[in-house]
PDB file of C-alpha atoms in Angstrom:
ATOM      1  CA  LYS A 293     -43.690  -5.770  28.695  1.00 93.00           C
ATOM      2  CA  GLU A 294     -42.422  -4.698  32.100  1.00 93.00           C
ATOM      3  CA  GLY A 295     -39.956  -2.183  32.595  1.00 94.00           C
ATOM      4  CA  ASP A 296     -39.080   0.826  30.169  1.00 94.00           C
ATOM      5  CA  HIS A 297     -42.020  -0.163  27.815  1.00 95.00           C
ATOM      6  CA  ARG A 298     -44.496  -0.350  30.680  1.00 94.00           C
ATOM      7  CA  GLU A 299     -43.404   2.943  32.048  1.00 95.00           C
ATOM      8  CA  LYS A 300     -43.165   4.602  28.668  1.00 94.00           C
ATOM      9  CA  PHE A 301     -46.911   3.742  27.838  1.00 93.00           C
ATOM     10  CA  ALA A 302     -47.970   4.895  31.541  1.00 93.00           C
ATOM     11  CA  ALA A 303     -46.114   8.153  30.949  1.00 94.00           C
ATOM     12  CA  ALA A 304     -47.878   8.669  27.528  1.00 94.00           C
ATOM     13  CA  ALA A 305     -51.222   7.958  29.045  1.00 92.00           C
ATOM     14  CA  TYR A 306     -51.045  10.219  32.050  1.00 93.00           C
ATOM     15  CA  ASP A 307     -49.516  13.215  29.926  1.00 94.00           C
ATOM     16  CA  ALA A 308     -52.466  12.533  27.480  1.00 93.00           C
ATOM     17  CA  ILE A 309     -55.007  12.759  30.486  1.00 92.00           C
ATOM     18  CA  GLU A 310     -53.397  15.876  32.015  1.00 92.00           C
ATOM     19  CA  ASN A 311     -52.711  17.925  29.163  1.00 92.00           C
ATOM     20  CA  GLU A 312     -55.864  16.615  27.067  1.00 91.00           C
ATOM     21  CA  ARG A 313     -53.881  15.565  23.962  1.00 92.00           C
ATOM     22  CA  PRO A 314     -53.347  12.227  22.031  1.00 94.00           C
ATOM     23  CA  PHE A 315     -50.627  10.231  22.417  1.00 94.00           C
ATOM     24  CA  ASP A 316     -48.382   8.100  19.909  1.00 95.00           C
ATOM     25  CA  VAL A 317     -46.068   5.709  21.073  1.00 95.00           C
ATOM     26  CA  GLU A 318     -43.933   2.422  20.021  1.00 94.00           C
ATOM     27  CA  LEU A 319     -43.463   0.002  22.505  1.00 94.00           C
ATOM     28  CA  LYS A 320     -43.142  -3.999  23.292  1.00 94.00           C
ATOM     29  CA  ILE A 321     -46.083  -5.910  24.333  1.00 94.00           C
ATOM     30  CA  ILE A 322     -46.296  -9.685  25.637  1.00 94.00           C
ATOM     31  CA  SER A 323     -48.738 -11.280  23.043  1.00 92.00           C
ATOM     32  CA  GLY A 324     -51.354 -13.760  23.914  1.00 92.00           C
ATOM     33  CA  GLU A 325     -48.743 -16.686  22.695  1.00 92.00           C
ATOM     34  CA  GLY A 326     -46.277 -15.278  25.141  1.00 93.00           C
ATOM     35  CA  ASP A 327     -43.709 -13.628  22.631  1.00 93.00           C
ATOM     36  CA  GLU A 328     -42.648 -10.039  22.388  1.00 93.00           C
ATOM     37  CA  ARG A 329     -43.962  -7.762  19.805  1.00 94.00           C
ATOM     38  CA  TRP A 330     -43.645  -4.259  18.600  1.00 94.00           C
ATOM     39  CA  ILE A 331     -46.843  -2.303  18.262  1.00 94.00           C
ATOM     40  CA  ARG A 332     -47.518   1.322  17.626  1.00 94.00           C
ATOM     41  CA  ALA A 333     -50.417   2.635  20.099  1.00 93.00           C
ATOM     42  CA  ALA A 334     -51.912   5.889  19.067  1.00 94.00           C
ATOM     43  CA  GLY A 335     -54.975   7.341  21.047  1.00 92.00           C
ATOM     44  CA  GLN A 336     -56.466  10.166  22.798  1.00 92.00           C
ATOM     45  CA  PRO A 337     -58.643  10.504  25.909  1.00 93.00           C
ATOM     46  CA  GLU A 338     -62.112  11.189  26.158  1.00 93.00           C
ATOM     47  CA  TYR A 339     -63.742  13.355  28.967  1.00 93.00           C
ATOM     48  CA  ASN A 340     -67.371  13.613  30.547  1.00 92.00           C
ATOM     49  CA  GLU A 341     -69.165  16.759  31.336  1.00 90.00           C
ATOM     50  CA  ASP A 342     -67.363  17.145  34.435  1.00 89.00           C
ATOM     51  CA  GLY A 343     -63.793  17.131  33.024  1.00 88.00           C
ATOM     52  CA  GLU A 344     -62.858  13.626  34.051  1.00 91.00           C
ATOM     53  CA  CYS A 345     -61.392  11.198  31.774  1.00 91.00           C
ATOM     54  CA  THR A 346     -63.459   8.185  31.265  1.00 93.00           C
ATOM     55  CA  ARG A 347     -61.835   6.200  28.480  1.00 92.00           C
ATOM     56  CA  PHE A 348     -59.165   6.205  25.630  1.00 91.00           C
ATOM     57  CA  TYR A 349     -59.917   5.576  22.150  1.00 92.00           C
ATOM     58  CA  GLY A 350     -57.448   4.790  19.342  1.00 92.00           C
ATOM     59  CA  ILE A 351     -55.620   1.922  17.392  1.00 93.00           C
ATOM     60  CA  SER A 352     -52.741  -0.399  17.746  1.00 92.00           C
ATOM     61  CA  GLN A 353     -50.770  -1.543  14.945  1.00 94.00           C
ATOM     62  CA  ASN A 354     -48.032  -4.348  14.895  1.00 94.00           C
ATOM     63  CA  VAL A 355     -44.661  -3.048  13.705  1.00 94.00           C
ATOM     64  CA  THR A 356     -42.752  -5.802  14.703  1.00 92.00           C
ATOM     65  CA  ALA A 357     -41.031  -6.454  11.115  1.00 92.00           C
ATOM     66  CA  ARG A 358     -40.088  -2.780  10.652  1.00 91.00           C
ATOM     67  CA  ARG A 359     -38.585  -2.416  14.239  1.00 90.00           C
ATOM     68  CA  GLN A 360     -36.581  -5.635  13.730  1.00 88.00           C
ATOM     69  CA  ALA A 361     -35.236  -4.702  10.469  1.00 87.00           C
ATOM     70  CA  GLU A 362     -34.334  -1.218  11.960  1.00 86.00           C
ATOM     71  CA  GLU A 363     -32.578  -2.884  14.894  1.00 85.00           C
ATOM     72  CA  ASP A 364     -30.727  -5.424  12.424  1.00 81.00           C
ATOM     73  CA  LEU A 365     -29.734  -2.182  10.320  1.00 78.00           C
ATOM     74  CA  GLN A 366     -28.340  -0.386  13.321  1.00 79.00           C
ATOM     75  CA  LEU A 367     -26.531  -3.637  14.605  1.00 76.00           C
ATOM     76  CA  ARG A 368     -24.632  -3.880  11.214  1.00 73.00           C
ATOM     77  CA  GLU A 369     -23.651  -0.151  11.224  1.00 71.00           C
ATOM     78  CA  GLN A 370     -22.298  -0.706  14.801  1.00 72.00           C
ATOM     79  CA  ARG A 371     -20.470  -3.545  13.689  1.00 66.00           C
ATOM     80  CA  PHE A 372     -19.083  -1.726  10.603  1.00 68.00           C
ATOM     81  CA  LYS A 373     -18.147   1.449  12.771  1.00 67.00           C
ATOM     82  CA  SER A 374     -16.276  -0.676  15.322  1.00 62.00           C
ATOM     83  CA  LEU A 375     -14.335  -2.673  12.390  1.00 61.00           C
ATOM     84  CA  VAL A 376     -13.258   0.533  10.759  1.00 60.00           C
ATOM     85  CA  GLN A 377     -12.151   2.454  14.052  1.00 58.00           C
ATOM     86  CA  ASP A 378     -10.307  -0.577  15.347  1.00 56.00           C
ATOM     87  CA  GLY A 379      -8.530  -1.597  12.170  1.00 61.00           C
ATOM     88  CA  ALA A 380      -5.078  -0.392  11.103  1.00 75.00           C
ATOM     89  CA  ASP A 381      -6.191   0.580   7.572  1.00 88.00           C
ATOM     90  CA  MET A 382      -7.800   3.917   6.465  1.00 91.00           C
ATOM     91  CA  ILE A 383     -11.399   3.105   5.593  1.00 90.00           C
ATOM     92  CA  ALA A 384     -13.489   5.566   3.732  1.00 92.00           C
ATOM     93  CA  ILE A 385     -17.047   5.593   1.959  1.00 91.00           C
ATOM     94  CA  LEU A 386     -17.270   7.443  -1.124  1.00 92.00           C
ATOM     95  CA  ASP A 387     -20.393   8.546  -3.313  1.00 92.00           C
ATOM     96  CA  ALA A 388     -20.659   7.868  -7.043  1.00 88.00           C
ATOM     97  CA  ASP A 389     -18.526  10.783  -7.778  1.00 91.00           C
ATOM     98  CA  ALA A 390     -15.655   9.942  -5.390  1.00 93.00           C
ATOM     99  CA  ASN A 391     -16.678  12.377  -2.797  1.00 95.00           C
ATOM    100  CA  TYR A 392     -15.774  11.472   0.852  1.00 95.00           C
ATOM    101  CA  THR A 393     -18.917  10.776   3.102  1.00 92.00           C
ATOM    102  CA  TYR A 394     -17.123   8.903   5.812  1.00 90.00           C
ATOM    103  CA  VAL A 395     -13.397   8.378   6.641  1.00 91.00           C
ATOM    104  CA  SER A 396     -12.280   6.373   9.628  1.00 88.00           C
ATOM    105  CA  PRO A 397     -10.004   7.991  12.606  1.00 88.00           C
ATOM    106  CA  THR A 398      -6.856   6.143  11.130  1.00 90.00           C
ATOM    107  CA  SER A 399      -6.464   8.728   8.578  1.00 92.00           C
ATOM    108  CA  ASP A 400      -5.019  11.066  11.348  1.00 92.00           C
ATOM    109  CA  SER A 401      -2.344   8.616  12.068  1.00 90.00           C
ATOM    110  CA  ILE A 402      -1.634   7.454   8.521  1.00 92.00           C
ATOM    111  CA  LEU A 403      -1.839  10.867   6.809  1.00 94.00           C
ATOM    112  CA  GLY A 404      -1.845  13.310   9.699  1.00 94.00           C
ATOM    113  CA  ILE A 405      -5.273  14.558   8.272  1.00 95.00           C
ATOM    114  CA  PRO A 406      -8.405  14.492  10.633  1.00 94.00           C
ATOM    115  CA  PRO A 407     -11.242  12.208   9.023  1.00 92.00           C
ATOM    116  CA  ASP A 408     -13.724  15.428   9.348  1.00 94.00           C
ATOM    117  CA  ASP A 409     -11.350  17.345   7.163  1.00 95.00           C
ATOM    118  CA  PHE A 410     -11.991  14.823   4.132  1.00 95.00           C
ATOM    119  CA  ILE A 411     -15.663  15.194   4.167  1.00 93.00           C
ATOM    120  CA  GLY A 412     -17.319  16.953   1.241  1.00 91.00           C
ATOM    121  CA  THR A 413     -13.814  16.891  -0.780  1.00 96.00           C
ATOM    122  CA  ASN A 414     -13.157  14.809  -3.895  1.00 96.00           C
ATOM    123  CA  ALA A 415     -10.840  11.732  -3.734  1.00 95.00           C
ATOM    124  CA  PHE A 416      -8.945  12.829  -6.809  1.00 96.00           C
ATOM    125  CA  ASP A 417      -8.161  16.112  -5.309  1.00 95.00           C
ATOM    126  CA  HIS A 418      -5.870  14.433  -2.948  1.00 96.00           C
ATOM    127  CA  ILE A 419      -4.262  11.972  -5.663  1.00 96.00           C
ATOM    128  CA  HIS A 420      -1.145  12.852  -7.632  1.00 95.00           C
ATOM    129  CA  GLU A 421      -2.114  13.903 -11.010  1.00 95.00           C
ATOM    130  CA  ASP A 422      -0.191  11.187 -12.995  1.00 95.00           C
ATOM    131  CA  ASP A 423      -1.897   8.695 -11.134  1.00 95.00           C
ATOM    132  CA  ARG A 424      -5.421   9.914 -11.250  1.00 94.00           C
ATOM    133  CA  GLU A 425      -6.232   8.513 -14.942  1.00 93.00           C
ATOM    134  CA  GLU A 426      -5.539   4.891 -14.095  1.00 92.00           C
ATOM    135  CA  ILE A 427      -7.667   5.102 -10.994  1.00 93.00           C
ATOM    136  CA  ALA A 428     -10.631   6.752 -12.736  1.00 92.00           C
ATOM    137  CA  GLU A 429     -10.494   4.065 -15.494  1.00 89.00           C
ATOM    138  CA  LEU A 430     -10.797   1.412 -12.694  1.00 88.00           C
ATOM    139  CA  LEU A 431     -13.611   3.279 -11.070  1.00 86.00           C
ATOM    140  CA  GLU A 432     -15.705   3.439 -14.433  1.00 84.00           C
ATOM    141  CA  ASN A 433     -15.378  -0.423 -15.022  1.00 79.00           C
ATOM    142  CA  LEU A 434     -16.474  -0.991 -11.387  1.00 79.00           C
ATOM    143  CA  ASP A 435     -19.868  -3.150 -11.247  1.00 72.00           C
ATOM    144  CA  SER A 436     -22.193  -3.508  -8.340  1.00 59.00           C
ATOM    145  CA  ASN A 437     -20.865  -5.519  -5.520  1.00 56.00           C
ATOM    146  CA  GLU A 438     -17.618  -6.035  -7.323  1.00 83.00           C
ATOM    147  CA  ARG A 439     -14.256  -5.525  -5.693  1.00 85.00           C
ATOM    148  CA  ILE A 440     -11.070  -4.359  -7.221  1.00 89.00           C
ATOM    149  CA  ASP A 441      -7.593  -3.694  -6.122  1.00 91.00           C
ATOM    150  CA  ILE A 442      -6.027  -0.237  -6.921  1.00 92.00           C
ATOM    151  CA  PRO A 443      -2.142  -0.609  -7.322  1.00 92.00           C
ATOM    152  CA  PRO A 444       0.028   1.682  -5.305  1.00 93.00           C
ATOM    153  CA  TYR A 445      -0.568   5.390  -6.089  1.00 95.00           C
ATOM    154  CA  ARG A 446       0.589   8.686  -4.761  1.00 94.00           C
ATOM    155  CA  PHE A 447      -1.655  10.492  -2.068  1.00 96.00           C
ATOM    156  CA  VAL A 448      -0.773  13.716  -0.304  1.00 95.00           C
ATOM    157  CA  ASP A 449      -0.521  13.890   3.557  1.00 95.00           C
ATOM    158  CA  ALA A 450      -0.984  16.806   5.904  1.00 94.00           C
ATOM    159  CA  GLU A 451       2.541  18.116   5.092  1.00 94.00           C
ATOM    160  CA  GLY A 452       2.298  18.191   1.487  1.00 94.00           C
ATOM    161  CA  ASN A 453       4.474  15.027   1.159  1.00 94.00           C
ATOM    162  CA  TRP A 454       3.145  12.261  -1.050  1.00 94.00           C
ATOM    163  CA  ARG A 455       2.698   8.888   0.439  1.00 94.00           C
ATOM    164  CA  TRP A 456       2.108   5.647  -1.297  1.00 94.00           C
ATOM    165  CA  LEU A 457      -1.202   4.085  -0.685  1.00 95.00           C
ATOM    166  CA  GLU A 458      -2.732   0.698  -1.788  1.00 94.00           C
ATOM    167  CA  THR A 459      -6.505   0.340  -2.084  1.00 94.00           C
ATOM    168  CA  THR A 460      -9.132  -2.271  -2.066  1.00 91.00           C
ATOM    169  CA  LEU A 461     -12.365  -0.897  -3.486  1.00 90.00           C
ATOM    170  CA  THR A 462     -15.669  -2.451  -3.133  1.00 88.00           C
ATOM    171  CA  ASP A 463     -18.917  -1.118  -4.643  1.00 89.00           C
ATOM    172  CA  MET A 464     -21.646  -1.311  -1.617  1.00 86.00           C
ATOM    173  CA  THR A 465     -24.097   1.206  -2.827  1.00 84.00           C
ATOM    174  CA  GLN A 466     -26.689  -1.197  -2.592  1.00 82.00           C
ATOM    175  CA  TYR A 467     -26.402  -1.753   1.105  1.00 78.00           C
ATOM    176  CA  PRO A 468     -28.283   0.867   3.134  1.00 75.00           C
ATOM    177  CA  ALA A 469     -25.921   0.588   5.867  1.00 68.00           C
ATOM    178  CA  VAL A 470     -23.090   1.819   3.790  1.00 79.00           C
ATOM    179  CA  GLY A 471     -24.583   3.364   0.648  1.00 83.00           C
ATOM    180  CA  GLY A 472     -21.387   4.118  -1.452  1.00 88.00           C
ATOM    181  CA  LEU A 473     -17.974   2.763  -2.555  1.00 90.00           C
ATOM    182  CA  VAL A 474     -16.014   1.311   0.381  1.00 89.00           C
ATOM    183  CA  ALA A 475     -12.269   2.187  -0.032  1.00 92.00           C
ATOM    184  CA  ASN A 476      -9.818   0.093   2.206  1.00 91.00           C
ATOM    185  CA  SER A 477      -6.487   1.784   2.261  1.00 93.00           C
ATOM    186  CA  ARG A 478      -3.078   0.874   3.590  1.00 92.00           C
ATOM    187  CA  ASP A 479       0.198   3.012   3.499  1.00 93.00           C
ATOM    188  CA  VAL A 480       2.942   1.239   1.358  1.00 92.00           C
ATOM    189  CA  THR A 481       5.430   4.040   1.147  1.00 92.00           C
ATOM    190  CA  THR A 482       8.087   2.293   3.145  1.00 90.00           C
ATOM    191  CA  GLN A 483       7.836  -0.583   0.857  1.00 89.00           C
ATOM    192  CA  ILE A 484       7.761   1.327  -2.285  1.00 88.00           C
ATOM    193  CA  LEU A 485      10.773   3.392  -1.404  1.00 84.00           C
ATOM    194  CA  GLN A 486      12.509   0.211  -0.541  1.00 85.00           C
ATOM    195  CA  GLN A 487      11.818  -1.237  -3.778  1.00 77.00           C
ATOM    196  CA  GLN A 488      12.990   1.975  -5.600  1.00 75.00           C
ATOM    197  CA  ASN A 489      16.108   1.989  -3.669  1.00 74.00           C
ATOM    198  CA  ASN A 490      16.801  -1.782  -4.664  1.00 64.00           C
ATOM    199  CA  LEU A 491      16.177  -0.725  -8.320  1.00 68.00           C
ATOM    200  CA  ASP A 492      18.581   2.193  -8.013  1.00 63.00           C
ATOM    201  CA  SER A 493      21.161  -0.007  -6.440  1.00 62.00           C
ATOM    202  CA  LEU A 494      20.754  -2.789  -9.043  1.00 67.00           C
ATOM    203  CA  LYS A 495      21.104  -0.153 -11.879  1.00 70.00           C
ATOM    204  CA  GLU A 496      24.214   1.020 -10.253  1.00 69.00           C
ATOM    205  CA  LYS A 497      25.713  -2.290 -10.238  1.00 67.00           C
ATOM    206  CA  GLU A 498      24.805  -3.074 -13.709  1.00 71.00           C
ATOM    207  CA  THR A 499      26.574   0.158 -14.659  1.00 71.00           C
ATOM    208  CA  LEU A 500      29.443  -0.853 -12.820  1.00 68.00           C
ATOM    209  CA  LEU A 501      29.526  -4.268 -14.221  1.00 73.00           C
ATOM    210  CA  ALA A 502      29.084  -2.624 -17.843  1.00 70.00           C
ATOM    211  CA  GLU A 503      32.133  -0.601 -17.272  1.00 71.00           C
ATOM    212  CA  ILE A 504      34.401  -3.340 -15.678  1.00 72.00           C
ATOM    213  CA  HIS A 505      33.285  -5.478 -18.725  1.00 67.00           C
ATOM    214  CA  HIS A 506      34.234  -2.701 -21.287  1.00 63.00           C
ATOM    215  CA  ARG A 507      37.456  -2.194 -19.679  1.00 71.00           C
ATOM    216  CA  VAL A 508      38.420  -5.787 -19.500  1.00 74.00           C
ATOM    217  CA  LYS A 509      37.493  -6.290 -23.197  1.00 72.00           C
ATOM    218  CA  ASN A 510      39.542  -3.443 -24.181  1.00 70.00           C
ATOM    219  CA  ASN A 511      42.574  -4.531 -22.328  1.00 65.00           C
TER     220      ASN A 511
END
């Protein structure tokens, strides 16, 4: 194929001639049917008594299926990275033991923790001890390709404060582009604190009403 592939083959061939060594390259060709195919071309030069290269001999192998699979995988990985980097939620990939293997850049804005600081650490080390048992039970019951919703739990931020997170967990260990558990987490601290304030306010009103009822009844 004209362009980079033809230039790549030419460079490999001339290098083999000049340095008297074999070449092994993968590139696209135009087949007799007019379509593009990936081949692996391996060969080495042969010289005459005067030291002149007279021919190449070697093999060509059709590797189109493998290269297409690799390109599809790379495209899926690029789409996945684009999705997690542009989203507002914190996306993380964990292994079977809940160790972080990937965390999206949004961890910095949500928790004040750079994504690289999570790599190699265990998720439970960041979760409040009172919430760990419930989450551990959910993880134990997670089947392949299944998705579960983890109710709000406390997660420590960079300043040591507890933030409330809500997480959707999906088992994608069977997908080579992911190879782990995908955790999609969002910060719901504001909502939780508002709910707590509403409950506290409601309790105060109930106490006040009970006191008023008691006094009216006694009077």
